């Protein structure tokens, strides 16, 4: 255990062996800022006042020259060597309802979703619940560094965490998950994390936008919204985008929910309809942000909007929502670095 102190607030917390400063702060119930947890976004920056730090991930992409000059580090990757004093603005917004836990997950089932998306179901050694839309960190055996994956199921006890994962060609973690991991094998799990969770107290209709790998958290949010008594009257719209018809999925999962067709609506979209086999395509054609703008237009400003997917998709959606004058408090998203 190593002690970290934030002198401006007189707050101290312990960091366990191999843990990072931001994750240990979350385990201590503190609102340490973060977003991706993998060294890509830079939201977890803090200033080192005293002490010594190394990085979990070598040369994390979000570190720049100014950070080095100003002794600023990334909390999600920072490993303290002995006691440290740091400066960071804590915010309640980042506090987690379920305190993140480091545990193991045993793979109990694999389900094929599309040609390159599979659902991996893990039973947790030490169960922990999560909010719909949150993510966990999976450490795949033999792969350096944990990867973030969003859960697709809904649970308050957290006996099992289910992840819908898209294979990345030559990707290290996804190759390990798809080609090596077998039912009965275990991975390291850490979580839950993330702020893009379902707001059950929001009175507005819900729009979920998912591109490719963004399926999982949007399915979790739709499942939780459909089951929530406090959201009974609201409409739930789900736009899922892929390149071609063979990428399109999610409708069957939504059909299993109470209210499909009446208050739950599915809008599939493909972005590259130039293959002759796409000729019978009956859904939308275009990118998810364009489809959302086309279908909902002025109504967007009065919707609660959740989105997930690769950074170019998330940035295009955000730009469109800002143009549509959607208040920032109604946008909830994760970029899948
Ligand atoms: C918040 C969040 C939620 C996500 N949810 C999902 C999801 O539900 N489904 C899904 O399919 N994908 C999801 N992703 C993307 C996923 O985490 C991986 O980026 C993707 O699976 C590719 O991993 P790979 O190792 O196969 O590919 P690689 O090309 O080998 O690695 C790509 C990514 O892994 C990360 N990385 C690389 N090295 C390290 C390291 N040493 N330590 C830590 N990170 C490293 C980087 O972010 C990099 O962009 C999510 C990402 C984030 C940030
Ligand atoms: S949360 Fe640390 S870089 Fe994104």
GROMACS .gro file of C-alpha atoms in nm, residues 13-337:
model
  325
   13UNK     CA    1  -0.606   0.747   0.004
   14UNK     CA    2  -0.415   0.421  -0.037
   15UNK     CA    3  -0.300   0.267  -0.363
   16UNK     CA    4  -0.264  -0.112  -0.364
   17UNK     CA    5   0.010  -0.309  -0.537
   18UNK     CA    6  -0.006  -0.265  -0.917
   19UNK     CA    7  -0.301  -0.025  -0.895
   20UNK     CA    8  -0.308   0.320  -1.055
   21UNK     CA    9  -0.376   0.649  -0.875
   22UNK     CA   10  -0.711   0.727  -1.046
   23UNK     CA   11  -0.847   0.374  -1.006
   24UNK     CA   12  -0.739   0.359  -0.639
   25UNK     CA   13  -0.906   0.697  -0.581
   26UNK     CA   14  -1.230   0.556  -0.729
   27UNK     CA   15  -1.197   0.253  -0.498
   28UNK     CA   16  -1.166   0.499  -0.207
   29UNK     CA   17  -1.498   0.657  -0.314
   30UNK     CA   18  -1.340   0.979  -0.447
   31UNK     CA   19  -1.446   1.168  -0.760
   32UNK     CA   20  -1.109   1.158  -0.941
   33UNK     CA   21  -1.162   1.274  -1.303
   34UNK     CA   22  -1.126   1.015  -1.581
   35UNK     CA   23  -1.294   0.886  -1.894
   36UNK     CA   24  -1.124   0.609  -2.096
   37UNK     CA   25  -0.899   0.453  -1.827
   38UNK     CA   26  -0.648   0.343  -2.093
   39UNK     CA   27  -0.424   0.650  -2.134
   40UNK     CA   28  -0.590   0.788  -2.449
   41UNK     CA   29  -0.818   1.080  -2.350
   42UNK     CA   30  -0.612   1.281  -2.098
   43UNK     CA   31  -0.911   1.358  -1.871
   44UNK     CA   32  -0.736   1.210  -1.565
   45UNK     CA   33  -0.440   1.455  -1.561
   46UNK     CA   34  -0.304   1.560  -1.222
   47UNK     CA   35   0.001   1.755  -1.107
   48UNK     CA   36   0.270   1.578  -0.907
   49UNK     CA   37   0.379   1.800  -0.616
   50UNK     CA   38   0.604   1.549  -0.445
   51UNK     CA   39   0.702   1.187  -0.501
   52UNK     CA   40   0.786   0.954  -0.787
   53UNK     CA   41   0.561   0.804  -1.055
   54UNK     CA   42   0.604   0.554  -1.338
   55UNK     CA   43   0.349   0.446  -1.599
   56UNK     CA   44   0.157   0.121  -1.628
   57UNK     CA   45   0.129   0.165  -2.004
   58UNK     CA   46   0.456   0.270  -2.164
   59UNK     CA   47   0.431   0.616  -2.329
   60UNK     CA   48   0.053   0.663  -2.293
   61UNK     CA   49  -0.075   0.847  -2.606
   62UNK     CA   50  -0.244   1.131  -2.411
   63UNK     CA   51   0.084   1.254  -2.256
   64UNK     CA   52   0.230   1.559  -2.434
   65UNK     CA   53   0.548   1.766  -2.394
   66UNK     CA   54   0.375   2.030  -2.179
   67UNK     CA   55   0.262   1.755  -1.939
   68UNK     CA   56   0.624   1.645  -1.899
   69UNK     CA   57   0.746   2.005  -1.844
   70UNK     CA   58   0.472   2.077  -1.589
   71UNK     CA   59   0.502   1.744  -1.403
   72UNK     CA   60   0.150   1.646  -1.507
   73UNK     CA   61   0.067   1.276  -1.516
   74UNK     CA   62  -0.224   1.057  -1.622
   75UNK     CA   63  -0.401   0.921  -1.313
   76UNK     CA   64  -0.538   0.614  -1.491
   77UNK     CA   65  -0.185   0.497  -1.578
   78UNK     CA   66   0.019   0.641  -1.286
   79UNK     CA   67   0.190   0.393  -1.053
   80UNK     CA   68   0.327   0.564  -0.740
   81UNK     CA   69   0.667   0.467  -0.600
   82UNK     CA   70   0.633   0.560  -0.235
   83UNK     CA   71   0.416   0.834  -0.085
   84UNK     CA   72   0.313   1.116  -0.319
   85UNK     CA   73   0.143   1.453  -0.295
   86UNK     CA   74  -0.072   1.556  -0.590
   87UNK     CA   75  -0.297   1.838  -0.710
   88UNK     CA   76  -0.623   1.737  -0.880
   89UNK     CA   77  -0.977   1.880  -0.886
   90UNK     CA   78  -1.209   1.613  -0.739
   91UNK     CA   79  -1.569   1.621  -0.867
   92UNK     CA   80  -1.872   1.436  -0.730
   93UNK     CA   81  -1.978   1.366  -1.090
   94UNK     CA   82  -1.697   1.107  -1.115
   95UNK     CA   83  -1.792   0.917  -0.799
   96UNK     CA   84  -1.911   0.566  -0.874
   97UNK     CA   85  -2.235   0.424  -0.731
   98UNK     CA   86  -2.072   0.080  -0.736
   99UNK     CA   87  -1.717   0.093  -0.603
  100UNK     CA   88  -1.480  -0.053  -0.867
  101UNK     CA   89  -1.324  -0.384  -0.771
  102UNK     CA   90  -1.031  -0.587  -0.904
  103UNK     CA   91  -1.142  -0.948  -0.947
  104UNK     CA   92  -1.136  -1.242  -1.187
  105UNK     CA   93  -1.398  -1.346  -1.441
  106UNK     CA   94  -1.444  -1.704  -1.561
  107UNK     CA   95  -1.567  -1.732  -1.920
  108UNK     CA   96  -1.896  -1.924  -1.905
  109UNK     CA   97  -2.044  -1.870  -2.253
  110UNK     CA   98  -1.963  -1.725  -2.596
  111UNK     CA   99  -2.242  -1.615  -2.833
  112UNK     CA  100  -2.190  -1.524  -3.201
  113UNK     CA  101  -2.360  -1.189  -3.273
  114UNK     CA  102  -2.229  -1.109  -3.624
  115UNK     CA  103  -1.935  -1.221  -3.840
  116UNK     CA  104  -1.704  -1.009  -3.619
  117UNK     CA  105  -1.894  -0.941  -3.293
  118UNK     CA  106  -1.922  -1.196  -3.014
  119UNK     CA  107  -2.078  -1.180  -2.670
  120UNK     CA  108  -1.844  -1.304  -2.395
  121UNK     CA  109  -2.012  -1.389  -2.065
  122UNK     CA  110  -1.801  -1.397  -1.749
  123UNK     CA  111  -1.894  -1.516  -1.398
  124UNK     CA  112  -1.721  -1.296  -1.139
  125UNK     CA  113  -1.516  -1.441  -0.855
  126UNK     CA  114  -1.627  -1.141  -0.641
  127UNK     CA  115  -1.955  -1.007  -0.784
  128UNK     CA  116  -2.002  -0.631  -0.820
  129UNK     CA  117  -2.298  -0.452  -0.975
  130UNK     CA  118  -2.286  -0.177  -1.237
  131UNK     CA  119  -2.510   0.084  -1.398
  132UNK     CA  120  -2.638   0.022  -1.752
  133UNK     CA  121  -2.387   0.179  -1.991
  134UNK     CA  122  -2.077   0.139  -1.773
  135UNK     CA  123  -1.762  -0.049  -1.869
  136UNK     CA  124  -1.503  -0.280  -1.714
  137UNK     CA  125  -1.132  -0.335  -1.780
  138UNK     CA  126  -1.045  -0.683  -1.907
  139UNK     CA  127  -0.691  -0.817  -1.869
  140UNK     CA  128  -0.656  -1.092  -2.127
  141UNK     CA  129  -0.388  -1.350  -2.034
  142UNK     CA  130  -0.067  -1.288  -2.228
  143UNK     CA  131  -0.173  -0.937  -2.342
  144UNK     CA  132   0.006  -0.630  -2.207
  145UNK     CA  133  -0.239  -0.376  -2.059
  146UNK     CA  134  -0.610  -0.403  -1.977
  147UNK     CA  135  -0.869  -0.301  -2.239
  148UNK     CA  136  -1.199  -0.126  -2.171
  149UNK     CA  137  -1.521  -0.308  -2.270
  150UNK     CA  138  -1.879  -0.206  -2.195
  151UNK     CA  139  -2.123  -0.450  -2.044
  152UNK     CA  140  -2.445  -0.532  -2.236
  153UNK     CA  141  -2.643  -0.700  -1.958
  154UNK     CA  142  -2.839  -0.548  -1.672
  155UNK     CA  143  -2.766  -0.658  -1.316
  156UNK     CA  144  -2.752  -0.502  -0.972
  157UNK     CA  145  -2.573  -0.794  -0.807
  158UNK     CA  146  -2.309  -0.837  -1.079
  159UNK     CA  147  -2.278  -1.218  -1.065
  160UNK     CA  148  -2.210  -1.209  -1.439
  161UNK     CA  149  -2.079  -0.940  -1.672
  162UNK     CA  150  -2.158  -0.981  -2.045
  163UNK     CA  151  -1.957  -0.798  -2.311
  164UNK     CA  152  -2.028  -0.762  -2.684
  165UNK     CA  153  -1.690  -0.726  -2.844
  166UNK     CA  154  -1.592  -0.651  -3.202
  167UNK     CA  155  -1.286  -0.822  -3.340
  168UNK     CA  156  -1.013  -0.578  -3.445
  169UNK     CA  157  -0.797  -0.723  -3.725
  170UNK     CA  158  -0.458  -0.801  -3.564
  171UNK     CA  159  -0.577  -0.641  -3.238
  172UNK     CA  160  -0.391  -0.789  -2.944
  173UNK     CA  161  -0.673  -0.822  -2.687
  174UNK     CA  162  -0.947  -0.916  -2.933
  175UNK     CA  163  -0.727  -1.181  -3.097
  176UNK     CA  164  -0.667  -1.327  -2.750
  177UNK     CA  165  -1.040  -1.317  -2.671
  178UNK     CA  166  -1.160  -1.456  -3.005
  179UNK     CA  167  -0.886  -1.707  -3.086
  180UNK     CA  168  -0.732  -1.824  -2.759
  181UNK     CA  169  -0.973  -1.786  -2.467
  182UNK     CA  170  -1.195  -2.091  -2.406
  183UNK     CA  171  -1.500  -2.146  -2.187
  184UNK     CA  172  -1.363  -2.219  -1.838
  185UNK     CA  173  -1.063  -1.983  -1.876
  186UNK     CA  174  -1.030  -1.671  -1.658
  187UNK     CA  175  -0.943  -1.306  -1.724
  188UNK     CA  176  -0.869  -1.015  -1.488
  189UNK     CA  177  -1.165  -0.779  -1.445
  190UNK     CA  178  -1.169  -0.431  -1.293
  191UNK     CA  179  -1.473  -0.207  -1.268
  192UNK     CA  180  -1.732  -0.074  -1.307
  193UNK     CA  181  -1.623   0.257  -1.459
  194UNK     CA  182  -1.780   0.523  -1.679
  195UNK     CA  183  -2.025   0.811  -1.661
  196UNK     CA  184  -2.233   0.732  -1.974
  197UNK     CA  185  -2.494   0.538  -1.777
  198UNK     CA  186  -2.874   0.548  -1.800
  199UNK     CA  187  -3.030   0.854  -1.630
  200UNK     CA  188  -3.351   0.701  -1.494
  201UNK     CA  189  -3.471   1.035  -1.359
  202UNK     CA  190  -3.460   1.211  -1.699
  203UNK     CA  191  -3.816   1.266  -1.830
  204UNK     CA  192  -3.728   1.279  -2.203
  205UNK     CA  193  -3.754   1.018  -2.482
  206UNK     CA  194  -3.433   0.820  -2.522
  207UNK     CA  195  -3.210   0.799  -2.830
  208UNK     CA  196  -2.931   0.540  -2.840
  209UNK     CA  197  -2.675   0.571  -3.120
  210UNK     CA  198  -2.429   0.290  -3.172
  211UNK     CA  199  -2.166   0.235  -3.437
  212UNK     CA  200  -1.991  -0.103  -3.474
  213UNK     CA  201  -1.827  -0.186  -3.140
  214UNK     CA  202  -2.063   0.057  -2.961
  215UNK     CA  203  -2.345  -0.200  -2.954
  216UNK     CA  204  -2.288  -0.331  -2.600
  217UNK     CA  205  -2.355  -0.025  -2.378
  218UNK     CA  206  -2.651   0.086  -2.593
  219UNK     CA  207  -2.810  -0.259  -2.555
  220UNK     CA  208  -2.755  -0.241  -2.179
  221UNK     CA  209  -2.914   0.107  -2.162
  222UNK     CA  210  -3.213  -0.005  -2.374
  223UNK     CA  211  -3.262  -0.314  -2.159
  224UNK     CA  212  -3.248  -0.115  -1.836
  225UNK     CA  213  -3.475   0.160  -1.974
  226UNK     CA  214  -3.731  -0.097  -2.092
  227UNK     CA  215  -3.731  -0.260  -1.748
  228UNK     CA  216  -3.739   0.064  -1.549
  229UNK     CA  217  -4.075   0.146  -1.393
  230UNK     CA  218  -3.987   0.515  -1.376
  231UNK     CA  219  -3.938   0.530  -1.756
  232UNK     CA  220  -4.265   0.364  -1.853
  233UNK     CA  221  -4.405   0.636  -2.078
  234UNK     CA  222  -4.094   0.724  -2.274
  235UNK     CA  223  -4.007   0.619  -2.628
  236UNK     CA  224  -3.672   0.448  -2.687
  237UNK     CA  225  -3.514   0.486  -3.031
  238UNK     CA  226  -3.208   0.278  -3.123
  239UNK     CA  227  -3.000   0.361  -3.431
  240UNK     CA  228  -2.731   0.105  -3.513
  241UNK     CA  229  -2.481   0.166  -3.789
  242UNK     CA  230  -2.242  -0.064  -3.974
  243UNK     CA  231  -2.073  -0.064  -4.310
  244UNK     CA  232  -2.281  -0.338  -4.476
  245UNK     CA  233  -2.590  -0.550  -4.398
  246UNK     CA  234  -2.378  -0.830  -4.251
  247UNK     CA  235  -2.259  -0.588  -3.978
  248UNK     CA  236  -2.611  -0.502  -3.865
  249UNK     CA  237  -2.733  -0.648  -3.537
  250UNK     CA  238  -2.917  -0.567  -3.216
  251UNK     CA  239  -3.278  -0.588  -3.340
  252UNK     CA  240  -3.336  -0.937  -3.202
  253UNK     CA  241  -3.209  -0.827  -2.857
  254UNK     CA  242  -3.452  -0.534  -2.858
  255UNK     CA  243  -3.740  -0.753  -2.980
  256UNK     CA  244  -3.710  -0.949  -2.656
  257UNK     CA  245  -3.794  -0.633  -2.458
  258UNK     CA  246  -4.140  -0.545  -2.341
  259UNK     CA  247  -4.275  -0.268  -2.567
  260UNK     CA  248  -4.079  -0.339  -2.887
  261UNK     CA  249  -4.263  -0.179  -3.180
  262UNK     CA  250  -4.483   0.027  -2.949
  263UNK     CA  251  -4.231   0.233  -2.750
  264UNK     CA  252  -3.901   0.071  -2.852
  265UNK     CA  253  -3.796   0.138  -3.211
  266UNK     CA  254  -3.497   0.005  -3.409
  267UNK     CA  255  -3.341   0.196  -3.701
  268UNK     CA  256  -3.054   0.012  -3.877
  269UNK     CA  257  -2.820   0.201  -4.111
  270UNK     CA  258  -2.539   0.099  -4.345
  271UNK     CA  259  -2.273   0.344  -4.459
  272UNK     CA  260  -2.113   0.170  -4.760
  273UNK     CA  261  -2.391   0.020  -4.973
  274UNK     CA  262  -2.181  -0.050  -5.282
  275UNK     CA  263  -2.165  -0.428  -5.260
  276UNK     CA  264  -2.416  -0.589  -5.506
  277UNK     CA  265  -2.533  -0.818  -5.222
  278UNK     CA  266  -2.663  -0.505  -5.042
  279UNK     CA  267  -2.931  -0.460  -5.312
  280UNK     CA  268  -3.215  -0.590  -5.092
  281UNK     CA  269  -3.128  -0.358  -4.803
  282UNK     CA  270  -3.447  -0.206  -4.657
  283UNK     CA  271  -3.296   0.004  -4.376
  284UNK     CA  272  -3.134   0.348  -4.382
  285UNK     CA  273  -2.824   0.437  -4.579
  286UNK     CA  274  -2.572   0.679  -4.429
  287UNK     CA  275  -2.387   0.749  -4.105
  288UNK     CA  276  -2.571   0.726  -3.774
  289UNK     CA  277  -2.538   1.100  -3.701
  290UNK     CA  278  -2.696   1.188  -4.038
  291UNK     CA  279  -2.976   0.935  -3.987
  292UNK     CA  280  -3.048   1.071  -3.637
  293UNK     CA  281  -3.063   1.426  -3.774
  294UNK     CA  282  -3.288   1.317  -4.062
  295UNK     CA  283  -3.535   1.125  -3.842
  296UNK     CA  284  -3.552   1.352  -3.538
  297UNK     CA  285  -3.440   1.702  -3.649
  298UNK     CA  286  -3.565   1.964  -3.399
  299UNK     CA  287  -3.687   1.693  -3.161
  300UNK     CA  288  -3.325   1.604  -3.073
  301UNK     CA  289  -3.300   1.900  -2.835
  302UNK     CA  290  -3.568   1.740  -2.621
  303UNK     CA  291  -3.422   1.388  -2.607
  304UNK     CA  292  -3.184   1.212  -2.366
  305UNK     CA  293  -2.908   1.093  -2.598
  306UNK     CA  294  -2.659   0.810  -2.540
  307UNK     CA  295  -2.390   0.715  -2.792
  308UNK     CA  296  -2.092   0.486  -2.820
  309UNK     CA  297  -1.847   0.385  -3.088
  310UNK     CA  298  -1.510   0.469  -3.244
  311UNK     CA  299  -1.383   0.829  -3.191
  312UNK     CA  300  -1.468   0.953  -3.548
  313UNK     CA  301  -1.830   0.838  -3.503
  314UNK     CA  302  -1.858   0.984  -3.151
  315UNK     CA  303  -1.712   1.316  -3.270
  316UNK     CA  304  -1.948   1.335  -3.570
  317UNK     CA  305  -2.247   1.266  -3.343
  318UNK     CA  306  -2.134   1.530  -3.092
  319UNK     CA  307  -2.089   1.791  -3.367
  320UNK     CA  308  -2.438   1.718  -3.503
  321UNK     CA  309  -2.594   1.735  -3.154
  322UNK     CA  310  -2.425   2.068  -3.078
  323UNK     CA  311  -2.561   2.202  -3.410
  324UNK     CA  312  -2.906   2.072  -3.310
  325UNK     CA  313  -2.873   2.269  -2.981
  326UNK     CA  314  -2.889   1.961  -2.758
  327UNK     CA  315  -2.784   2.067  -2.406
  328UNK     CA  316  -2.457   1.901  -2.294
  329UNK     CA  317  -2.638   1.761  -1.989
  330UNK     CA  318  -2.853   1.548  -2.224
  331UNK     CA  319  -2.553   1.386  -2.402
  332UNK     CA  320  -2.391   1.077  -2.251
  333UNK     CA  321  -2.115   0.901  -2.441
  334UNK     CA  322  -1.800   0.693  -2.443
  335UNK     CA  323  -1.542   0.709  -2.719
  336UNK     CA  324  -1.396   0.364  -2.788
  337UNK     CA  325  -1.025   0.437  -2.828
   0.00000   0.00000   0.00000
